[in-house]
Coordinates of C-alpha atoms in Angstrom, one line a residue:
Chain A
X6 CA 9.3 24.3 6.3
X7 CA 9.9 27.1 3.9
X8 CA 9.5 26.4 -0.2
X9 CA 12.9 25.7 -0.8
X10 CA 13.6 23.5 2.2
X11 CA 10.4 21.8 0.9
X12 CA 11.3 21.5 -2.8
X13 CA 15.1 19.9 -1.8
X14 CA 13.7 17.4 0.6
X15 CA 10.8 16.2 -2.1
X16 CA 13.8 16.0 -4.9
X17 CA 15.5 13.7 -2.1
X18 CA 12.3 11.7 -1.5
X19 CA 11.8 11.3 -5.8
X20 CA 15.5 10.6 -6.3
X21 CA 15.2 8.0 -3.3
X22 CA 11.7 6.1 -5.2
X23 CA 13.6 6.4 -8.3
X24 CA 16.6 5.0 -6.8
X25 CA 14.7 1.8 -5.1
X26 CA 12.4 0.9 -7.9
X27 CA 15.4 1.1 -10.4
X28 CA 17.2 -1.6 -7.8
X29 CA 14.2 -3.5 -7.9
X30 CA 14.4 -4.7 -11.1
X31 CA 17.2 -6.1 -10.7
X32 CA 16.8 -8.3 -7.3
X33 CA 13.9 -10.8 -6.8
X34 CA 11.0 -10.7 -6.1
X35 CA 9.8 -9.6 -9.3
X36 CA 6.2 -8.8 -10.4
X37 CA 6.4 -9.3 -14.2
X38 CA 2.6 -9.8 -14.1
X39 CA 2.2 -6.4 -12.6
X40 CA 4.7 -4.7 -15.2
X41 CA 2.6 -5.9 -18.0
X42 CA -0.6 -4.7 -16.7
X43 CA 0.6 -1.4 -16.5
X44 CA 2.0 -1.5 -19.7
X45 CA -1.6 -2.5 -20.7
X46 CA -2.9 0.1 -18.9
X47 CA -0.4 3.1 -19.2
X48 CA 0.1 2.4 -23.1
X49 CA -2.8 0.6 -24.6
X50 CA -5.1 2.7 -22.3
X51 CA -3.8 5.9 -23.7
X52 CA -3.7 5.2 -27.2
X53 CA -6.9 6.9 -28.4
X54 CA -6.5 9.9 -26.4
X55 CA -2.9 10.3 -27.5
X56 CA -3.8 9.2 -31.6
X57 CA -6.5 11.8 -31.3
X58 CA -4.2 14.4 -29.9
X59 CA -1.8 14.0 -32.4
X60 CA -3.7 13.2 -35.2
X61 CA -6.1 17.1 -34.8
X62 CA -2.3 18.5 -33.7
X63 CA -1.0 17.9 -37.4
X64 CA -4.6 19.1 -38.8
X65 CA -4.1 22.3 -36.9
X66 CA -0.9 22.5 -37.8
X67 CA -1.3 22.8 -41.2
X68 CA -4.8 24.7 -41.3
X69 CA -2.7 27.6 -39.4
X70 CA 0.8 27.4 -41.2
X71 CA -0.5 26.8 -44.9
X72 CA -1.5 30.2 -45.6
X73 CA 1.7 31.3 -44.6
X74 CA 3.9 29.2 -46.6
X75 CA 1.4 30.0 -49.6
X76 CA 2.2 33.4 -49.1
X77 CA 6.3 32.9 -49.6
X78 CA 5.4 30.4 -52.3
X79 CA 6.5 27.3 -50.7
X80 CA 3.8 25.2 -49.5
X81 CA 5.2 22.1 -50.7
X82 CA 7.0 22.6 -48.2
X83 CA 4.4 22.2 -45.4
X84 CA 5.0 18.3 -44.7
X85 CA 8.3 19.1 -43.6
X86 CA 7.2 21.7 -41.0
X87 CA 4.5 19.7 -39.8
X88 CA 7.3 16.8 -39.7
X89 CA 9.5 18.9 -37.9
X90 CA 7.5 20.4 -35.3
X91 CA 6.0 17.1 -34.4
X92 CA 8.7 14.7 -34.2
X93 CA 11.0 17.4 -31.9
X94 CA 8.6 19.3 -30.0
X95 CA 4.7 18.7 -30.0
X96 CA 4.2 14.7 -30.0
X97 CA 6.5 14.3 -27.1
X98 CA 5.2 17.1 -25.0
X99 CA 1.8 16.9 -26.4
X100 CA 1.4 13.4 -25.4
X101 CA 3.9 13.4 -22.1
X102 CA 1.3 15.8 -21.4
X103 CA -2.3 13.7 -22.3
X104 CA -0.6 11.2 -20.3
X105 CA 0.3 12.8 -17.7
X106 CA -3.4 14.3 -17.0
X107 CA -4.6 10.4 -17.8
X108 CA -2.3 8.1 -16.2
X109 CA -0.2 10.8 -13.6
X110 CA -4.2 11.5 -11.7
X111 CA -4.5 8.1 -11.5
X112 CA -1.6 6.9 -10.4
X113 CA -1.7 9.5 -7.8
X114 CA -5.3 9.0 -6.9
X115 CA -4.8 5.3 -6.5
X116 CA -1.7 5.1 -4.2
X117 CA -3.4 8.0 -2.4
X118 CA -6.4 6.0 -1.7
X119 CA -4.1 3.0 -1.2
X120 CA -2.3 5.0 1.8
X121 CA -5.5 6.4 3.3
X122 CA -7.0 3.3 3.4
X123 CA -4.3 1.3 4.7
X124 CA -3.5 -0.5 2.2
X125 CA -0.2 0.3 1.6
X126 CA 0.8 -0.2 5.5
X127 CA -0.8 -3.7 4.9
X128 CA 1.1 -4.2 2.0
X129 CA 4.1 -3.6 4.3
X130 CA 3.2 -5.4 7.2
X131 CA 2.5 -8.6 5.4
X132 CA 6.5 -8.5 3.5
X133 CA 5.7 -6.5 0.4
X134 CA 7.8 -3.7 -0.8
X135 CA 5.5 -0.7 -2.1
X136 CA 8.5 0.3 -4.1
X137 CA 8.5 -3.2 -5.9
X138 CA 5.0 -4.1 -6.4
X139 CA 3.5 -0.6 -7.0
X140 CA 6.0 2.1 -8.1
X141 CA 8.4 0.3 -10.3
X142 CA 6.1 -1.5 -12.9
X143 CA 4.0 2.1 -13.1
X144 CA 7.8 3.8 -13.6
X145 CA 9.1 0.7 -16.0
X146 CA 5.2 0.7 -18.0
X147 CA 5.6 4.7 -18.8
X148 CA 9.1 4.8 -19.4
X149 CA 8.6 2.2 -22.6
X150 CA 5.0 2.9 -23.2
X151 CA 5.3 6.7 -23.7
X152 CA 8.0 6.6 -26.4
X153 CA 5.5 4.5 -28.5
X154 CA 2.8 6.3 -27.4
X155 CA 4.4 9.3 -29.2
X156 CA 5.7 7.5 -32.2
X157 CA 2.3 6.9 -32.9
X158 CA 0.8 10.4 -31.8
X159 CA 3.4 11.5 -34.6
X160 CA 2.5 9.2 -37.0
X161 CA -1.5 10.1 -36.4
X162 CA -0.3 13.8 -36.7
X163 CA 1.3 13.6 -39.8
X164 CA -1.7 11.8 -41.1
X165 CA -4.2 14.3 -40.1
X166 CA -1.5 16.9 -41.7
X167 CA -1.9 15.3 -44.9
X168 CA -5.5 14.9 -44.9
X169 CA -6.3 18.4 -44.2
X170 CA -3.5 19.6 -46.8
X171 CA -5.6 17.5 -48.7
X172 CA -8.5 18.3 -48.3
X173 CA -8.5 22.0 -47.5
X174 CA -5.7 23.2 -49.8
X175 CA -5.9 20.5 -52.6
X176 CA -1.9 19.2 -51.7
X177 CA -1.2 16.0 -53.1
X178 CA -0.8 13.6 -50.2
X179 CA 2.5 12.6 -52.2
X180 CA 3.7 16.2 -52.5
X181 CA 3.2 16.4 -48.3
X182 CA 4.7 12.7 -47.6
X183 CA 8.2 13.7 -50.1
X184 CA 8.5 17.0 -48.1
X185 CA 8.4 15.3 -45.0
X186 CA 10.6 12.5 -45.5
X187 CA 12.9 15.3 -46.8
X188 CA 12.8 17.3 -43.6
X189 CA 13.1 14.3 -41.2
X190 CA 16.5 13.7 -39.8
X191 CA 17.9 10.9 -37.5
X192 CA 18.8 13.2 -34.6
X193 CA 15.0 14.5 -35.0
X194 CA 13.7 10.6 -34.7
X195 CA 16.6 10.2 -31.7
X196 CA 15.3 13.5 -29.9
X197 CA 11.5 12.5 -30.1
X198 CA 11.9 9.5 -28.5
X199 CA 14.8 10.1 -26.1
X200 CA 12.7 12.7 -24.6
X201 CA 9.9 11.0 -23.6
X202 CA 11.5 8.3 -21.5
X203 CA 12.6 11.1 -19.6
X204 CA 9.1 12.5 -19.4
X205 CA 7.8 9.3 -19.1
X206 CA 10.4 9.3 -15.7
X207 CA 9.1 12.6 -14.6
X208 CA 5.1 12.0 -14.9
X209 CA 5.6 8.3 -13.3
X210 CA 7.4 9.2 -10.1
X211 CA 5.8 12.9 -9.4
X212 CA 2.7 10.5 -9.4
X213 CA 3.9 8.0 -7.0
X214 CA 5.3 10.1 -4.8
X215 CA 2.5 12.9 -4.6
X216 CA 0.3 9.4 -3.8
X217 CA 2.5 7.5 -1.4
X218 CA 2.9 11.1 0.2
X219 CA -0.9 11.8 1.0
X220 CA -2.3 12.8 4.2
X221 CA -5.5 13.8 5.2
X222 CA -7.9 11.4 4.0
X223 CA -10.0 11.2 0.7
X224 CA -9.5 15.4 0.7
X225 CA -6.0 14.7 0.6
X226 CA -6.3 12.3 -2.2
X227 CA -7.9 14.8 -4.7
X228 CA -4.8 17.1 -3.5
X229 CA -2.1 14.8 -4.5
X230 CA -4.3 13.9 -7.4
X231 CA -4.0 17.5 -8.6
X232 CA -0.8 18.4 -7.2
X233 CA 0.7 15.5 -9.2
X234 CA -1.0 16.6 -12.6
X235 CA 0.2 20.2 -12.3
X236 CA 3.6 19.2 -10.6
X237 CA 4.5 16.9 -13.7
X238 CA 2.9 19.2 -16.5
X239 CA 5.4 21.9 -15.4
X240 CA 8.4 19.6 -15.1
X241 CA 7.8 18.0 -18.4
X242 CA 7.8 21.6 -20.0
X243 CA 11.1 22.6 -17.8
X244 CA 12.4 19.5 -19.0
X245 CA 11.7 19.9 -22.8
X246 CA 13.7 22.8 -23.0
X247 CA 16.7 21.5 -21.1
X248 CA 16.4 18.2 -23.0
X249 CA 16.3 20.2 -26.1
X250 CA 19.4 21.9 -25.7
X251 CA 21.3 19.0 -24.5
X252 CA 20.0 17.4 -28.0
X253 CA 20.8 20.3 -29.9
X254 CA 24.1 19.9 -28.8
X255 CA 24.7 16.3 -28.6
X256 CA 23.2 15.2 -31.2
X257 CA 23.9 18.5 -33.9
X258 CA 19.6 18.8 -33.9
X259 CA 18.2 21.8 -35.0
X260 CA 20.0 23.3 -37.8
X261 CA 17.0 23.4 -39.9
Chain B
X16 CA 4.3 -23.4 8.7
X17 CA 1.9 -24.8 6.4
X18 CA 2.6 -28.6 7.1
X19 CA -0.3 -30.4 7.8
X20 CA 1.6 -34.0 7.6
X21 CA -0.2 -34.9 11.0
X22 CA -3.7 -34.9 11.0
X23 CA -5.3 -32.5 13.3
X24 CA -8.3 -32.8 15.4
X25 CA -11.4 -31.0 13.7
X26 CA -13.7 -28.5 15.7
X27 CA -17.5 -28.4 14.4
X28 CA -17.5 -25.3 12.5
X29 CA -14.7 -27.1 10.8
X30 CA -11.4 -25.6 12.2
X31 CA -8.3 -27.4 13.1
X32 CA -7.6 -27.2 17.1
X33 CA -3.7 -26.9 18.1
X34 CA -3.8 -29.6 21.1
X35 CA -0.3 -30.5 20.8
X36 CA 0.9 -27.9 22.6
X37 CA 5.2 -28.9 22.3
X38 CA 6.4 -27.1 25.4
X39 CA 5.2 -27.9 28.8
X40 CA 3.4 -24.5 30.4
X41 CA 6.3 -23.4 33.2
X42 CA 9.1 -23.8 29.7
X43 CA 10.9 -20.5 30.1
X44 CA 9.6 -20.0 26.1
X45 CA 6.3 -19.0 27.7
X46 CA 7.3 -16.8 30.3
X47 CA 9.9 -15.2 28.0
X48 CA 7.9 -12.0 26.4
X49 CA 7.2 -12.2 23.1
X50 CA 7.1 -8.6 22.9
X51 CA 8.4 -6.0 24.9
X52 CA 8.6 -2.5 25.0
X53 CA 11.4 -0.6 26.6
X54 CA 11.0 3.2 27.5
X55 CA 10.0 4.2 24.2
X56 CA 10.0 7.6 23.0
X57 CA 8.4 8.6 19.6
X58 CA 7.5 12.4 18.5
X59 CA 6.1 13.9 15.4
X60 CA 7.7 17.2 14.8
X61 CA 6.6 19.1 18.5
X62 CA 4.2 16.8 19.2
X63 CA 4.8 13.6 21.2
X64 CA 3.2 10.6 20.6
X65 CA 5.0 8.2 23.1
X66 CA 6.9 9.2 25.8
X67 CA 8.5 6.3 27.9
X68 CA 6.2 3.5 27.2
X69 CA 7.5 0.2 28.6
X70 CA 5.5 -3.4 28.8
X71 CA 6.1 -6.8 27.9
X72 CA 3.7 -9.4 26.6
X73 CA 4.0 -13.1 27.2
X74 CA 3.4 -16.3 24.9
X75 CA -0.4 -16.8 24.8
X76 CA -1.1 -13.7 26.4
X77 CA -3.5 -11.2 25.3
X78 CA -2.9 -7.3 26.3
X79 CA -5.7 -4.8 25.8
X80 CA -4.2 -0.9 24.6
X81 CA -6.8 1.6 25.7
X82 CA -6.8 5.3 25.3
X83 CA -8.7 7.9 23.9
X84 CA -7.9 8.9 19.9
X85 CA -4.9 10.5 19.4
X86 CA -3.5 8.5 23.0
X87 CA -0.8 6.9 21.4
X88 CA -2.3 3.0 20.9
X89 CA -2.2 2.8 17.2
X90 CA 1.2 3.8 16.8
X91 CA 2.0 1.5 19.5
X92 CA 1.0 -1.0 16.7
X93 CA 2.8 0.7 13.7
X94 CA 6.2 0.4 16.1
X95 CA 6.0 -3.1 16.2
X96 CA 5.6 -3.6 13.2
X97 CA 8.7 -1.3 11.8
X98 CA 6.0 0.8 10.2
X99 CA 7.1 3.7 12.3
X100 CA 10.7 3.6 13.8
X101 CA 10.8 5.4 17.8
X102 CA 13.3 8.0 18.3
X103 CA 14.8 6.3 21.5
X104 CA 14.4 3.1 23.2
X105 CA 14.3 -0.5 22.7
X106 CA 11.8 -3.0 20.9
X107 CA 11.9 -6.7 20.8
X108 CA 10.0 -9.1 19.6
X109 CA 10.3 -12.6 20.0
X110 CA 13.8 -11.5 22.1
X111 CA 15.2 -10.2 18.9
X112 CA 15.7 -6.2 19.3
X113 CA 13.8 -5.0 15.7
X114 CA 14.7 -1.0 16.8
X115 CA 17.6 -0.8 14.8
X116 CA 16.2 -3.1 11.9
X117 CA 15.9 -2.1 8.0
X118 CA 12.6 -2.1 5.8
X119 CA 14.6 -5.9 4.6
X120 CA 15.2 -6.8 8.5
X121 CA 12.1 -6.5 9.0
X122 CA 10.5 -8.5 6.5
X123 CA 11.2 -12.0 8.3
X124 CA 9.8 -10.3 11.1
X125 CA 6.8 -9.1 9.6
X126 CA 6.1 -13.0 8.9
X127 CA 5.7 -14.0 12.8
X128 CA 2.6 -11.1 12.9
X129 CA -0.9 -11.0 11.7
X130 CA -1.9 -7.7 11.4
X131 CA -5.8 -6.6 11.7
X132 CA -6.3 -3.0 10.6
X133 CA -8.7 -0.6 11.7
X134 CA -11.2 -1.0 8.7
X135 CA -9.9 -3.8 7.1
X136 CA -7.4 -2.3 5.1
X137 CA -8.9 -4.9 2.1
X138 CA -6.7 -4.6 -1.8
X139 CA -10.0 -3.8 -3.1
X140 CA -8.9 -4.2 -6.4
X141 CA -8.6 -8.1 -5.5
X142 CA -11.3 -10.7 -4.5
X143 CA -11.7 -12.1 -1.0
X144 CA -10.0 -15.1 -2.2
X145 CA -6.4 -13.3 -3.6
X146 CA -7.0 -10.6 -0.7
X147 CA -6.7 -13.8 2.0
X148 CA -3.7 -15.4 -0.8
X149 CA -2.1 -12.3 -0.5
X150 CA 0.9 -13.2 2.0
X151 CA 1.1 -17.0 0.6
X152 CA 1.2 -15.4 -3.3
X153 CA 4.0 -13.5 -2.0
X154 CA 6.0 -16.8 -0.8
X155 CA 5.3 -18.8 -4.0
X156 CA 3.1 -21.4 -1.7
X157 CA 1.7 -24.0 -4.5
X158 CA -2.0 -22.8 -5.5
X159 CA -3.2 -25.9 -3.5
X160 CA -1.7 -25.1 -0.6
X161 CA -3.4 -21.4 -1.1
X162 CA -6.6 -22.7 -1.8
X163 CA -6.9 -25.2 1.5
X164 CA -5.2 -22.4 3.7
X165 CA -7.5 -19.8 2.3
X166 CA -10.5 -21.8 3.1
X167 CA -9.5 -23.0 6.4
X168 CA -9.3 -19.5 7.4
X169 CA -12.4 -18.2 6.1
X170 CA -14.2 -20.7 7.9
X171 CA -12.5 -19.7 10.9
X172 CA -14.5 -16.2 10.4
X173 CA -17.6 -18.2 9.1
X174 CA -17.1 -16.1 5.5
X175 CA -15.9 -19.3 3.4
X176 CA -19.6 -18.1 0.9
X177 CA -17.9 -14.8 0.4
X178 CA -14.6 -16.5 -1.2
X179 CA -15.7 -15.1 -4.9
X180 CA -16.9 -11.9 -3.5
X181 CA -14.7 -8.0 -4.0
X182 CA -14.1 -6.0 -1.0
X183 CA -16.5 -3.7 -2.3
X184 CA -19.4 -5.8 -1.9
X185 CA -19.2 -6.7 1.7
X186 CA -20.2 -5.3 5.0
X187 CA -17.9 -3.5 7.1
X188 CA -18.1 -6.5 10.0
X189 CA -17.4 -8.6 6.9
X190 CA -14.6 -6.7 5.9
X191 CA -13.1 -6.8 9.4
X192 CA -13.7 -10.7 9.3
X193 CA -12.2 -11.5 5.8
X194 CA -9.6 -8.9 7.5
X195 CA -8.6 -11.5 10.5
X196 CA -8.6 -14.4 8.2
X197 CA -6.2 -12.7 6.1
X198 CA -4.4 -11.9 9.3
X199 CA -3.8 -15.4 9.9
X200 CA -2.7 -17.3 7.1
X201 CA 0.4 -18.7 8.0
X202 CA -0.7 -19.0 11.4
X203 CA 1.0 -16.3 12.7
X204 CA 2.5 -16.3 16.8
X205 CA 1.5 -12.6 17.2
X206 CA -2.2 -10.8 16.0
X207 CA -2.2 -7.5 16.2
X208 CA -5.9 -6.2 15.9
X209 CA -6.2 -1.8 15.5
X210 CA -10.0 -1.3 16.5
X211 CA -10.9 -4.2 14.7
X212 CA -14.7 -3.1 16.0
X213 CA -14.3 0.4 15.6
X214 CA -17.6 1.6 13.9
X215 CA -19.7 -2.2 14.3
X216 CA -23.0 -3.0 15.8
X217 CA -22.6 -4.7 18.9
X218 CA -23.9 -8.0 17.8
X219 CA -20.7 -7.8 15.1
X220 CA -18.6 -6.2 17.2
X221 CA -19.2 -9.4 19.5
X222 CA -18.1 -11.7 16.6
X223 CA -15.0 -9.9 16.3
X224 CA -14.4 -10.3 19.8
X225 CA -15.3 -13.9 20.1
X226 CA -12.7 -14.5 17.0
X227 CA -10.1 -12.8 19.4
X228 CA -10.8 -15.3 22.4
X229 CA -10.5 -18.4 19.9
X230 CA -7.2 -17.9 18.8
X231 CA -5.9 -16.9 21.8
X232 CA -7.5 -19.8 24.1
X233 CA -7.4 -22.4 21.1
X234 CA -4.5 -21.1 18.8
X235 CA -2.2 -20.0 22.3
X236 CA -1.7 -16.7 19.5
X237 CA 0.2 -14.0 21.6
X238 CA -2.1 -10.5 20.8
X239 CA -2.4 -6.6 21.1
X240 CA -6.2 -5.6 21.1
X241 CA -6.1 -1.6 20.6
X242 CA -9.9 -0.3 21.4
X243 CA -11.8 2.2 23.1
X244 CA -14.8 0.7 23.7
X245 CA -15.0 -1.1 27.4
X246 CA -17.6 -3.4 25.9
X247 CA -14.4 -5.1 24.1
X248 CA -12.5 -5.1 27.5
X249 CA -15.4 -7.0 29.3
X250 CA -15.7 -9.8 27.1
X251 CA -12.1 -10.2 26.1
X252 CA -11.1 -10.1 30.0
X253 CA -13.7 -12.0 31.5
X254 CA -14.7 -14.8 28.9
X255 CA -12.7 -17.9 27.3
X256 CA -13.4 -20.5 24.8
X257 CA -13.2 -23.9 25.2
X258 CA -14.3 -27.2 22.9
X259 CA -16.8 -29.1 24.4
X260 CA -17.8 -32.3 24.1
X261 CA -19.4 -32.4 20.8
X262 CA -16.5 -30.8 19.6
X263 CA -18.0 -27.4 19.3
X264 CA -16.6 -24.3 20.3
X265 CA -18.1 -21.8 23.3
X266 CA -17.6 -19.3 24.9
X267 CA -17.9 -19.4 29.1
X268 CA -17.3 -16.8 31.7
X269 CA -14.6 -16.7 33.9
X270 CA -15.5 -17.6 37.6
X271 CA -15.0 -19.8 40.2
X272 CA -13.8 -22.6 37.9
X273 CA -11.4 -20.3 36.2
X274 CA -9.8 -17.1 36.6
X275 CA -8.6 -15.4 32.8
X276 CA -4.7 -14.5 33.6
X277 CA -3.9 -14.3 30.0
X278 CA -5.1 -11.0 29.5
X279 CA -4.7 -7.7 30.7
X280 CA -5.0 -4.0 30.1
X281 CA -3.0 -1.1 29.4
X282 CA -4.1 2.7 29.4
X283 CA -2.1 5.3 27.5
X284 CA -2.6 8.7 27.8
X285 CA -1.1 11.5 26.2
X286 CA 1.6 8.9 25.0
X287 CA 1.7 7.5 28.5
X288 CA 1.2 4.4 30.3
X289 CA -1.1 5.0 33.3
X290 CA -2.4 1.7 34.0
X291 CA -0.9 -1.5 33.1
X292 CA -3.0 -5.0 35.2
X293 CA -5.9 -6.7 35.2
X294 CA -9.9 -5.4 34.6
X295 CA -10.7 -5.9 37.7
X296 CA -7.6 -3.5 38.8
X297 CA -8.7 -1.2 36.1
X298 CA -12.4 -0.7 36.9
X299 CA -11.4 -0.4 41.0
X300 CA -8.9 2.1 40.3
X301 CA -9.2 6.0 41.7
X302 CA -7.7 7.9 39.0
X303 CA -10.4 10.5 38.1
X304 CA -9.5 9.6 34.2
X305 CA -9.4 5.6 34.5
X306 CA -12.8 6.1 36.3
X307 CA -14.5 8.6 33.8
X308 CA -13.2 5.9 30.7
X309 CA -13.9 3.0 32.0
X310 CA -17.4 4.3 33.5
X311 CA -17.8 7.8 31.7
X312 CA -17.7 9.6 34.4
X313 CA -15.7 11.0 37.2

């Protein structure tokens, strides 16, 4: 099968997972039980990796961009940069991508070690719909979990912005908060959490279907594992831009 | 299914015995297969995996699947259980023709057959107890119900101290064990068992077997036994259980008193049937690959 034969018929396979989960919310059986776990596990699980991520983010931010404004004079105006740049771009990539090298390995890992071993043919053989018990709480659990997750990566980031503009450059925290309250918009909050559910979307069924998809035994696990990881990290940055764009236009983002 | 209204008779080791057998032994139901095979063809890409493979097995009947790995038996399996769908020919099961049948079709299907994979196939993430649960979870059985149905079972496999234990901690003839019991909750018409001694000490692999005989001379369960070993084929062709007097269950071999005609054997080879009959047919027959399986040599 040559690449782009390959890449059309694994779209058709994603779009198809997508497709049965999404009905599967909607018909019975349902396994609330399961979707909470995975919210537990997707969002409450992540939390310190992603707070940490975005909290050093903002730091780094404003260690690297301070001397700069200093330079034009307007370093009160750093808050709102660090606003900026975190709410649009780098907490939802940033974290769509913490989570997907957390949560997208181990979805893939498990359902790969689920097929190898079985158990998914003995989920089926005794009435259970993979779809519905596995994929569609882990889809559901990072479609709502990753929007908070980066509402709160933002928040930690503009924290460690202020504490480092602060601490380093002797900014009063008020001075940092003001300017970016000033430079928020509503499009900007709108953006930065539309486009993680779409990453979350991404990340959840390039895992599932890299992990229902393995072959080859426990070798073919840590290939789906890492396939799934790299797969996902690219399409979340493809997707950024696109996303981006569309926002831009939709939504008037951008202009400042 | 699970409606134990009448009170059953009680075998020592604590299992209920089916001795109210409702249809008399010549009722067409027995003689009509339960599952049948009709020139089935199946291919992966170039390479074919099944190519014509037609048999039929009868109520209460047991049919041994040999062949070498790769021969074909496991998928043989997989078909009847619309895991895999054939690219031409007919399934049935029960009378009902399943080819044609959706992942939903399937489902009520799927609740006539106990399925014993090859290593167990435990949801490790799950004790013993949810793992044997699993199918009654799914149908919203009362916790009760579970708990009696799960027990029953696992002392049907002599496991009921492992009820508490994880997957992880058990041996692999444990596994295989807790496997069956999971198998049949519900009490299933048709077991399907996928080398269900692959990889066991003899002594184990002997249990497994001896489960095997029980339900299909106590439970009348209809049953596909996919090995490679012969040591399976001589006690699962040659020996039968009864209940003796004190109510116990054992195990006696076939003879003058008896002659087995519940089970039989079929050889596949490269996704062919070769020999379909009885053990003794299979260990007098002159084909220079039936006689180097059955007695490694030519």
């Amino acid at each position: 099968m040559n690449p782009l034969t390959r890449f059309i018929f694994e779209l058709q396979e994603i779009s198809v997972l997508i497709w049965r989960s999404f009905v599967s919310l909607f018909t019975q059986p349902r396994y609330v039980g399961e979707w909470i776990k995975q919210m537990d596990l997707i969002g409450v699980g992540s939390l310190p990796i992603v707070l940490l991520t975005g909290f050093f983010t903002g730091g780094v931010l404003v260690l690297q961009t301070f001397p700069t404004l200093e330079y034009y004079s307007i370093q009160n105006e750093a808050g709102r940069s660090v606003a900026t740049s975190l709410i649009r771009e780098l907490g939802p990539v940033l974290s769509a991508l913490m989570v997907s090298g957390r949560i997208g390995s181990a979805i893939a890992a498990e359902l790969g070690s689920m097929v190898v071993s079985q158990q998914i043919d003995a989920m089926r053989a005794f009435g259970t719909d993979p779809n519905r018990k596995l994929v569609a709480p882990r889809l559901l659990a990072l479609i709502f979990m990753l929007p908070l997750l980066t509402v709160a990566a933002d928040i930690f980031g503009l924290i460690g912005g202020a504490m480092v503009a602060n601490q380093l450059y002797n900014q009063e925290v008020s001075v940092f908060v003001n300017s970016a309250r000033n430079g928020i918009q509503i499009a900007d909050i709108i953006g930065g959490v539309v486009k993680p559910i779409f990453f979350g979307l991404v990340i959840g069924s390039v895992a599932c279907h890299k992990g229902l998809s393995t072959t080859g035994g426990t070798v073919g696990v840590g290939k789906s594992t890492t396939n799934s990881v790299v797969i996902a990290s690219i399409w979340v940055i493809i997707f950024d831009f696109f996303l981006s764009k569309a926002l831009q236009y939709l939504l008037d983002m951008g202009r400042i | 299914m699970l409606d134990d209204e009448q009170e059953k008779p009680i075998m020592a080791d604590g299992n209920e015995v089916i001795t109210d057998f409702e249809e008399p032994i010549n009722d067409r139901n027995r003689v009509a297969p339960v599952i049948e095979f009709r020139d089935v063809h199946l291919a992966f890409d170039d390479k074919v995996i099944l190519d014509g493979v037609s048999f039929s097995i009868r109520r209460g009947e047991t049919k041994l699947i040999l062949g070498r790995s790769g021969g074909g038996k496991s998928t043989t399996i997989r078909l009847i259980l619309g895991l895999l769908k054939p690219d031409s020919g007919q399934i049935f099961i029960d009378g009902e023709d399943i080819t044609g049948y959706t992942e939903e079709d399937m489902m009520h299907v799927r609740q006539k057959i106990g399925m014993v994979f090859q290593e167990g196939a435990l949801f490790d993430s799950i004790s013993v107890y949810e793992n044997v649960a699993y199918r009654l979870r799914e149908q919203n059985v009362e916790e009760d119900e579970i708990e009696h149905e799960v027990r029953r079972m696992l002392r049907f496999v002599d496991l009921e101290d492992a009820i508490e234990k994880m997957p992880a901690e058990l041996s692999g003839g444990m596994r295989r064990r807790v496997g069956i019991a999971r198998a049949l909750v519900g009490d299933p018409e048709i077991v399907l068992y996928d080398e269900p001694t692959a990889g066991l000490d003899p002594p184990t692999a002997r249990t497994i077997c001896e489960l095997a005989i029980k339900l299909r001379d106590l439970q009348d369960v209809s049953s596909i036994f996919v090995t490679h070993e012969m040591n399976n084929v001589g006690y699962l062709s040659s020996e039968y259980a009864i209940i003796n007097e004190q109510g116990e269950v054992v195990f006696e071999k076939e003879g003058e008193r008896l002659c087995l005609i519940n089970t039989e054997v079929i050889m596949l080879r490269d996704g062919k049937v070769i020999f379909n009959g009885t053990d003794e047919q299979l260990r007098k027959h002159r084909d220079p690959y039936i006689q180097n399986f059955v007695y490694g040599k030519n």
